[in-house]
PDB file of C-alpha atoms in Angstrom:
ATOM      1  CA  MET J   1     -23.602  17.640 -26.074  1.00  0.00           C
ATOM      2  CA  THR J   2     -19.510  16.007 -26.050  1.00  0.00           C
ATOM      3  CA  SER J   3     -17.502  16.221 -22.641  1.00  0.00           C
ATOM      4  CA  SER J   4     -14.311  17.664 -21.138  1.00  0.00           C
ATOM      5  CA  HIS J   5     -13.329  14.677 -20.561  1.00  0.00           C
ATOM      6  CA  PRO J   6      -9.558  14.363 -21.115  1.00  0.00           C
ATOM      7  CA  ALA J   7     -10.441  10.824 -21.202  1.00  0.00           C
ATOM      8  CA  ALA J   8     -13.134  10.970 -24.741  1.00  0.00           C
ATOM      9  CA  LEU J   9     -11.338  12.949 -25.947  1.00  0.00           C
ATOM     10  CA  ASP J  10      -8.190  11.001 -26.633  1.00  0.00           C
ATOM     11  CA  PRO J  11      -9.243   7.213 -26.386  1.00  0.00           C
ATOM     12  CA  ALA J  12      -5.474   6.085 -26.816  1.00  0.00           C
ATOM     13  CA  ALA J  13      -4.108   7.196 -24.302  1.00  0.00           C
ATOM     14  CA  LEU J  14      -6.165   4.294 -22.802  1.00  0.00           C
ATOM     15  CA  ASP J  15      -4.451   1.923 -24.371  1.00  0.00           C
ATOM     16  CA  PRO J  16      -3.719  -0.742 -21.655  1.00  0.00           C
ATOM     17  CA  ALA J  17      -1.497  -2.264 -23.732  1.00  0.00           C
ATOM     18  CA  ALA J  18       0.274   0.854 -22.813  1.00  0.00           C
ATOM     19  CA  LEU J  19      -0.019   0.512 -18.812  1.00  0.00           C
ATOM     20  CA  ASP J  20       2.764  -1.994 -16.852  1.00  0.00           C
ATOM     21  CA  PRO J  21       0.684  -4.210 -14.576  1.00  0.00           C
ATOM     22  CA  ALA J  22       4.232  -4.182 -11.955  1.00  0.00           C
ATOM     23  CA  ALA J  23       4.354  -0.910 -11.864  1.00  0.00           C
ATOM     24  CA  LEU J  24      -0.040  -0.472 -10.348  1.00  0.00           C
ATOM     25  CA  ASP J  25      -0.712   0.150  -7.154  1.00  0.00           C
ATOM     26  CA  PRO J  26      -3.448  -3.278  -6.165  1.00  0.00           C
ATOM     27  CA  ALA J  27      -4.626  -0.653  -3.018  1.00  0.00           C
ATOM     28  CA  ASP J  28      -4.587   2.771  -5.188  1.00  0.00           C
ATOM     29  CA  MET J  29      -6.419   0.822  -8.404  1.00  0.00           C
ATOM     30  CA  THR J  30      -9.248  -1.030  -6.034  1.00  0.00           C
ATOM     31  CA  TRP J  31     -12.599   0.561  -6.911  1.00  0.00           C
ATOM     32  CA  PRO J  32     -14.482   0.377  -3.716  1.00  0.00           C
ATOM     33  CA  PRO J  33     -10.687   0.771  -1.938  1.00  0.00           C
ATOM     34  CA  PRO J  34     -10.288  -1.686   0.451  1.00  0.00           C
ATOM     35  CA  PRO J  35     -10.156  -1.139   3.743  1.00  0.00           C
ATOM     36  CA  TYR J  36      -6.924  -2.094   5.043  1.00  0.00           C
ATOM     37  CA  ARG J  37      -4.278  -4.210   3.693  1.00  0.00           C
ATOM     38  CA  PRO J  38      -3.279  -6.842   5.468  1.00  0.00           C
ATOM     39  CA  PRO J  39       0.768  -6.896   7.051  1.00  0.00           C
ATOM     40  CA  VAL J  40       3.262  -8.241   5.651  1.00  0.00           C
ATOM     41  CA  ALA J  41       5.911  -9.490   7.179  1.00  0.00           C
ATOM     42  CA  PRO J  42       9.199  -7.587   7.314  1.00  0.00           C
ATOM     43  CA  VAL J  43      12.121  -8.304   5.289  1.00  0.00           C
ATOM     44  CA  THR J  44      15.423  -7.818   7.417  1.00  0.00           C
ATOM     45  CA  ASP J  45      18.834  -6.760   5.325  1.00  0.00           C
ATOM     46  CA  ALA J  46      22.008  -7.732   5.625  1.00  0.00           C
ATOM     47  CA  HIS J  47      23.051  -5.604   7.994  1.00  0.00           C
ATOM     48  CA  GLY J  48      19.949  -5.948  10.151  1.00  0.00           C
ATOM     49  CA  VAL J  49      17.340  -3.451   9.691  1.00  0.00           C
ATOM     50  CA  ARG J  50      13.481  -4.588  10.042  1.00  0.00           C
ATOM     51  CA  ARG J  51      11.488  -3.564   6.671  1.00  0.00           C
ATOM     52  CA  PHE J  52       8.107  -3.446   7.172  1.00  0.00           C
ATOM     53  CA  ASP J  53       5.874  -1.896   4.561  1.00  0.00           C
ATOM     54  CA  GLY J  54       2.648  -1.033   3.171  1.00  0.00           C
ATOM     55  CA  ALA J  55       1.346  -1.307   7.057  1.00  0.00           C
ATOM     56  CA  THR J  56      -2.288  -0.139   7.015  1.00  0.00           C
ATOM     57  CA  TYR J  57      -1.846   2.852   9.666  1.00  0.00           C
ATOM     58  CA  ALA J  58      -6.197   5.254   8.730  1.00  0.00           C
ATOM     59  CA  THR J  59      -8.312   4.846   5.886  1.00  0.00           C
ATOM     60  CA  THR J  60     -11.193   6.664   5.258  1.00  0.00           C
ATOM     61  CA  PRO J  61     -14.409   5.725   3.132  1.00  0.00           C
ATOM     62  CA  GLY J  62     -14.128   6.107  -0.946  1.00  0.00           C
ATOM     63  CA  TYR J  63     -10.782   6.353  -0.348  1.00  0.00           C
ATOM     64  CA  ARG J  64      -7.743   4.196  -0.734  1.00  0.00           C
ATOM     65  CA  PRO J  65      -6.383   3.368   3.072  1.00  0.00           C
ATOM     66  CA  ARG J  66      -3.224   5.259   3.626  1.00  0.00           C
ATOM     67  CA  LEU J  67       0.123   3.552   4.274  1.00  0.00           C
ATOM     68  CA  LEU J  68       2.970   3.637   5.812  1.00  0.00           C
ATOM     69  CA  ASP J  69       6.888   1.632   5.760  1.00  0.00           C
ATOM     70  CA  VAL J  70       8.409   1.806   8.528  1.00  0.00           C
ATOM     71  CA  GLN J  71      12.311   0.394   8.916  1.00  0.00           C
ATOM     72  CA  VAL J  72      13.920  -0.356  12.275  1.00  0.00           C
ATOM     73  CA  PRO J  73      17.726  -0.472  12.687  1.00  0.00           C
ATOM     74  CA  ALA J  74      19.480  -3.483  13.907  1.00  0.00           C
ATOM     75  CA  GLY J  75      18.734  -4.457  17.554  1.00  0.00           C
ATOM     76  CA  ASP J  76      15.907  -5.492  19.893  1.00  0.00           C
ATOM     77  CA  VAL J  77      15.537  -2.611  21.972  1.00  0.00           C
ATOM     78  CA  PRO J  78      12.251   0.192  21.183  1.00  0.00           C
ATOM     79  CA  PHE J  79      14.139   2.777  18.993  1.00  0.00           C
ATOM     80  CA  PRO J  80      13.086   6.251  19.046  1.00  0.00           C
ATOM     81  CA  ALA J  81      11.335   7.470  14.980  1.00  0.00           C
ATOM     82  CA  VAL J  82      11.384   9.807  13.158  1.00  0.00           C
ATOM     83  CA  VAL J  83       8.141  10.120  11.288  1.00  0.00           C
ATOM     84  CA  TRP J  84       9.335  11.186   7.297  1.00  0.00           C
ATOM     85  CA  ILE J  85       5.819  13.061   5.771  1.00  0.00           C
ATOM     86  CA  HIS J  86       6.724  13.281   2.418  1.00  0.00           C
ATOM     87  CA  GLY J  87       6.227  17.193  -0.036  1.00  0.00           C
ATOM     88  CA  GLY J  88       4.148  17.649  -2.572  1.00  0.00           C
ATOM     89  CA  GLY J  89       1.648  20.273  -1.530  1.00  0.00           C
ATOM     90  CA  TRP J  90      -0.651  18.285  -0.280  1.00  0.00           C
ATOM     91  CA  LEU J  91      -1.552  17.453  -3.730  1.00  0.00           C
ATOM     92  CA  ASP J  92       1.120  14.215  -4.549  1.00  0.00           C
ATOM     93  CA  GLY J  93       3.875  12.519  -4.122  1.00  0.00           C
ATOM     94  CA  ASP J  94       4.378   8.724  -2.165  1.00  0.00           C
ATOM     95  CA  ARG J  95       5.636   7.782   0.520  1.00  0.00           C
ATOM     96  CA  ARG J  96       8.162   5.377  -0.473  1.00  0.00           C
ATOM     97  CA  TYR J  97       9.618   8.221  -3.459  1.00  0.00           C
ATOM     98  CA  PRO J  98      11.791  10.848  -1.316  1.00  0.00           C
ATOM     99  CA  PRO J  99      12.639  14.064  -3.508  1.00  0.00           C
ATOM    100  CA  PRO J 100      15.987  13.787  -5.844  1.00  0.00           C
ATOM    101  CA  THR J 101      17.156  16.206  -3.917  1.00  0.00           C
ATOM    102  CA  VAL J 102      17.033  14.100  -0.929  1.00  0.00           C
ATOM    103  CA  PRO J 103      17.701  10.002  -1.865  1.00  0.00           C
ATOM    104  CA  ALA J 104      16.578   7.398   0.128  1.00  0.00           C
ATOM    105  CA  ALA J 105      19.789   6.399   0.738  1.00  0.00           C
ATOM    106  CA  LEU J 106      21.406   9.348   2.095  1.00  0.00           C
ATOM    107  CA  LEU J 107      18.120  10.023   4.357  1.00  0.00           C
ATOM    108  CA  HIS J 108      17.364   6.127   5.054  1.00  0.00           C
ATOM    109  CA  GLY J 109      20.678   6.337   5.915  1.00  0.00           C
ATOM    110  CA  ALA J 110      21.407   8.853   8.010  1.00  0.00           C
ATOM    111  CA  VAL J 111      18.395   8.310   9.719  1.00  0.00           C
ATOM    112  CA  LEU J 112      19.661   4.437  10.324  1.00  0.00           C
ATOM    113  CA  GLY J 113      22.748   5.858  11.473  1.00  0.00           C
ATOM    114  CA  ALA J 114      21.905   7.497  13.930  1.00  0.00           C
ATOM    115  CA  GLY J 115      20.652   4.720  15.844  1.00  0.00           C
ATOM    116  CA  LEU J 116      16.441   5.970  15.602  1.00  0.00           C
ATOM    117  CA  ALA J 117      13.362   4.012  13.217  1.00  0.00           C
ATOM    118  CA  LEU J 118      12.130   6.327  10.527  1.00  0.00           C
ATOM    119  CA  VAL J 119       8.736   5.889   9.602  1.00  0.00           C
ATOM    120  CA  SER J 120       7.309   6.947   6.019  1.00  0.00           C
ATOM    121  CA  ILE J 121       4.297   7.532   6.143  1.00  0.00           C
ATOM    122  CA  ASP J 122       1.395   7.865   2.854  1.00  0.00           C
ATOM    123  CA  TYR J 123      -1.347  11.178   3.536  1.00  0.00           C
ATOM    124  CA  ARG J 124      -4.624  11.548   1.830  1.00  0.00           C
ATOM    125  CA  HIS J 125      -3.592  14.364  -0.846  1.00  0.00           C
ATOM    126  CA  SER J 126      -6.108  17.969  -0.115  1.00  0.00           C
ATOM    127  CA  LEU J 127      -7.453  16.849  -3.908  1.00  0.00           C
ATOM    128  CA  GLY J 128      -9.418  14.314  -1.800  1.00  0.00           C
ATOM    129  CA  GLY J 129     -10.850  16.683   1.401  1.00  0.00           C
ATOM    130  CA  THR J 130     -10.408  19.912   2.185  1.00  0.00           C
ATOM    131  CA  VAL J 131      -7.684  21.104   4.142  1.00  0.00           C
ATOM    132  CA  PRO J 132      -6.876  20.967   7.234  1.00  0.00           C
ATOM    133  CA  SER J 133      -8.244  17.050   6.429  1.00  0.00           C
ATOM    134  CA  PRO J 134      -4.496  15.716   5.592  1.00  0.00           C
ATOM    135  CA  THR J 135      -2.894  17.765   8.092  1.00  0.00           C
ATOM    136  CA  ALA J 136      -5.124  16.112  10.420  1.00  0.00           C
ATOM    137  CA  ARG J 137      -4.870  12.521   8.204  1.00  0.00           C
ATOM    138  CA  CYS J 138      -0.631  12.307   9.968  1.00  0.00           C
ATOM    139  CA  GLU J 139      -1.598  13.443  12.738  1.00  0.00           C
ATOM    140  CA  VAL J 140      -3.706  10.457  12.951  1.00  0.00           C
ATOM    141  CA  ALA J 141      -0.094   7.710  12.172  1.00  0.00           C
ATOM    142  CA  THR J 142       1.142   9.769  15.626  1.00  0.00           C
ATOM    143  CA  PRO J 143      -1.156   9.186  18.284  1.00  0.00           C
ATOM    144  CA  PHE J 144       0.974   9.164  20.330  1.00  0.00           C
ATOM    145  CA  ARG J 145       3.211  12.256  21.191  1.00  0.00           C
TER     146      ARG J 145
END
């Protein structure tokens, strides 16, 4: 009996030497997925913008943790926030990569320049659960309404 799995058809496609380990996200490669990622310290750029990258906002057993990135304008007051939900038709995409039609510098610059914080979230793709799972998971990132 032959397997229909693509890896079984082309073992050369799984050549570990072809992978760039620096490009792999350990949270996406660990099984079972860790329940959360420990928060990282914020990084402040030359303009005073603080970045918090890879904070866990939700977990589901058997699925990678959902992460978010936050950028906060310079200043000490609370800022209203824009929540960016990346495109991909609920099938793919990543919080870290806006589409080519909306370059990151343009998106981030416009939001932060308006005095708003930017929260970019990952969500559970539809292959990891049926609709409305992806939208319900996005709501977890915005508990205050």
